[in-house]
CSV table of C-alpha atoms in Angstrom, one decimal:
chain,number,residue,atom,x,y,z
A,213,UNK,CA,324.0,175.5,298.8
A,214,UNK,CA,324.0,172.3,300.8
A,215,UNK,CA,320.2,172.3,301.2
A,216,UNK,CA,319.7,172.8,297.5
A,217,UNK,CA,322.3,170.2,296.5
A,218,UNK,CA,320.6,167.5,298.6
A,219,UNK,CA,317.0,168.4,297.6
A,220,UNK,CA,315.1,165.5,295.9
A,221,UNK,CA,311.9,167.2,294.9
A,222,UNK,CA,309.8,167.0,291.7
A,223,UNK,CA,311.3,168.5,288.6
A,224,UNK,CA,309.0,170.0,286.0
A,225,UNK,CA,308.9,168.3,282.6
A,226,UNK,CA,308.8,171.7,280.8
A,227,UNK,CA,310.3,175.0,281.8
A,228,UNK,CA,308.8,177.9,279.9
A,229,UNK,CA,311.1,180.7,278.8
A,230,UNK,CA,309.5,184.1,279.3
A,231,UNK,CA,312.1,186.3,277.8
A,232,UNK,CA,315.0,185.6,275.4
A,233,UNK,CA,318.1,187.6,274.4
A,234,UNK,CA,318.7,186.9,270.7
A,235,UNK,CA,322.2,185.8,269.8
A,236,UNK,CA,321.7,187.2,266.3
A,237,UNK,CA,322.2,183.8,264.7
A,238,UNK,CA,320.4,184.2,261.4
A,239,UNK,CA,321.8,181.3,259.3
A,240,UNK,CA,321.3,177.6,259.7
A,241,UNK,CA,324.5,175.5,259.8
A,242,UNK,CA,324.9,173.5,256.6
A,243,UNK,CA,325.1,169.9,257.8
A,244,UNK,CA,323.7,166.5,257.0
A,245,UNK,CA,321.2,166.5,259.9
A,246,UNK,CA,320.0,169.9,259.0
A,247,UNK,CA,319.5,168.9,255.3
A,248,UNK,CA,317.5,165.9,256.5
A,249,UNK,CA,315.5,168.0,258.8
A,250,UNK,CA,314.7,170.6,256.1
A,251,UNK,CA,313.5,167.7,253.9
A,252,UNK,CA,311.5,166.1,256.8
A,253,UNK,CA,313.7,163.0,256.7
A,254,UNK,CA,312.1,162.1,253.4
A,255,UNK,CA,313.7,161.1,250.0
A,256,UNK,CA,313.1,163.9,247.6
A,257,UNK,CA,312.8,161.5,244.7
A,258,UNK,CA,310.6,158.6,245.9
A,259,UNK,CA,308.9,160.3,248.9
A,260,UNK,CA,310.1,157.3,251.1
A,261,UNK,CA,311.1,157.6,254.8
A,262,UNK,CA,313.7,154.8,255.2
A,263,UNK,CA,315.2,156.1,258.4
A,264,UNK,CA,318.4,158.1,258.9
A,265,UNK,CA,320.7,155.1,258.5
A,266,UNK,CA,319.5,154.7,254.9
A,267,UNK,CA,319.4,158.3,254.0
A,268,UNK,CA,322.1,160.2,252.2
A,269,UNK,CA,322.2,163.5,250.3
A,270,UNK,CA,322.3,164.0,246.6
A,271,UNK,CA,323.8,166.8,244.5
A,272,UNK,CA,320.9,167.7,242.2
A,273,UNK,CA,323.3,169.1,239.7
A,274,UNK,CA,326.2,166.6,240.0
A,275,UNK,CA,329.6,167.9,241.2
A,276,UNK,CA,331.2,166.5,238.0
A,277,UNK,CA,329.0,169.1,236.1
A,278,UNK,CA,329.9,172.0,238.4
A,279,UNK,CA,327.2,171.5,241.0
A,280,UNK,CA,328.1,172.9,244.4
A,281,UNK,CA,327.7,171.4,247.8
A,282,UNK,CA,325.3,174.0,249.2
A,283,UNK,CA,321.7,174.3,250.4
A,284,UNK,CA,320.2,175.0,246.9
A,285,UNK,CA,321.9,172.0,245.3
A,286,UNK,CA,321.6,169.3,248.0
A,287,UNK,CA,318.5,167.1,248.5
A,288,UNK,CA,317.8,164.3,250.9
A,289,UNK,CA,317.8,161.0,249.1
A,290,UNK,CA,317.5,157.3,249.9
A,291,UNK,CA,320.4,155.1,248.9
A,292,UNK,CA,318.4,153.3,246.2
A,293,UNK,CA,317.4,156.6,244.5
A,294,UNK,CA,320.9,157.9,244.8
A,295,UNK,CA,322.3,154.9,243.0
A,296,UNK,CA,319.6,155.1,240.4
A,297,UNK,CA,320.3,158.8,239.7
A,298,UNK,CA,324.1,158.3,239.8
A,299,UNK,CA,326.0,161.1,238.1
A,300,UNK,CA,323.1,162.5,236.2
A,301,UNK,CA,320.6,165.2,236.6
A,302,UNK,CA,317.1,164.1,237.7
A,303,UNK,CA,315.8,164.7,234.2
A,304,UNK,CA,318.5,162.5,232.6
A,305,UNK,CA,317.8,159.8,235.2
A,306,UNK,CA,314.0,159.9,234.5
A,307,UNK,CA,313.4,161.1,238.1
A,308,UNK,CA,311.3,163.9,239.5
A,309,UNK,CA,312.7,166.1,242.3
A,310,UNK,CA,309.6,166.5,244.6
A,311,UNK,CA,310.7,169.7,246.2
A,312,UNK,CA,313.3,172.3,245.1
A,313,UNK,CA,316.1,172.6,247.6
A,314,UNK,CA,316.3,175.9,249.6
A,315,UNK,CA,318.1,177.5,252.5
A,316,UNK,CA,315.9,176.9,255.5
A,317,UNK,CA,314.9,179.4,258.2
A,318,UNK,CA,316.3,178.7,261.6
A,319,UNK,CA,313.1,178.4,263.8
A,320,UNK,CA,311.0,176.1,261.5
A,321,UNK,CA,314.0,173.8,261.0
A,322,UNK,CA,314.7,173.6,264.8
A,323,UNK,CA,311.0,172.7,265.4
A,324,UNK,CA,311.1,170.0,262.7
A,325,UNK,CA,314.3,168.5,264.2
A,326,UNK,CA,312.8,168.5,267.7
A,327,UNK,CA,309.6,166.9,266.4
A,328,UNK,CA,311.6,164.1,264.9
A,329,UNK,CA,313.2,163.1,268.2
A,330,UNK,CA,311.9,159.6,269.1
A,331,UNK,CA,310.3,158.9,272.5
A,332,UNK,CA,310.1,162.5,273.5
A,333,UNK,CA,307.9,163.1,276.6
A,334,UNK,CA,304.2,163.7,276.1
A,335,UNK,CA,304.5,166.8,278.3
A,336,UNK,CA,306.5,168.6,275.5
A,337,UNK,CA,303.8,168.4,272.9
A,338,UNK,CA,301.8,171.5,273.9
A,339,UNK,CA,304.9,173.6,273.9
A,340,UNK,CA,306.5,172.3,270.7
A,341,UNK,CA,303.4,172.3,268.5
A,342,UNK,CA,304.0,168.6,267.8
A,343,UNK,CA,301.1,168.0,265.4
A,344,UNK,CA,301.0,171.3,263.7
A,345,UNK,CA,302.2,171.4,260.1
A,346,UNK,CA,305.0,173.8,259.7
A,347,UNK,CA,305.0,176.3,256.9
A,348,UNK,CA,308.0,177.6,255.0
A,349,UNK,CA,308.3,181.3,255.8
């Protein structure tokens, strides 16, 4: 133990996992960051990417009209578009929802979130498929 504890050698930038025991987690936690990740950190009305500090989420069907806070009714939205839409449907506000909200699959969402991490090491790119466009499965 003492020899290992005091060792100051080179550490690999990437450790590849050769086998994995599934924890049987099939659903994605419904959270703000996961909604943003599903929508590629992009406003679903104007296609803008203002940064997470200026992103919010929007109830496509407003809560006042019976809309639920769930994957299929929440879309990433910039503050300006959220104010413009207000308590109306996209159609009533004269806006177009670019992509219909959906419940994401776990693995594609995790890849998208990792790809959005700023200043990530170059060594990770080959293992995270950084430049590959992800498809909805």
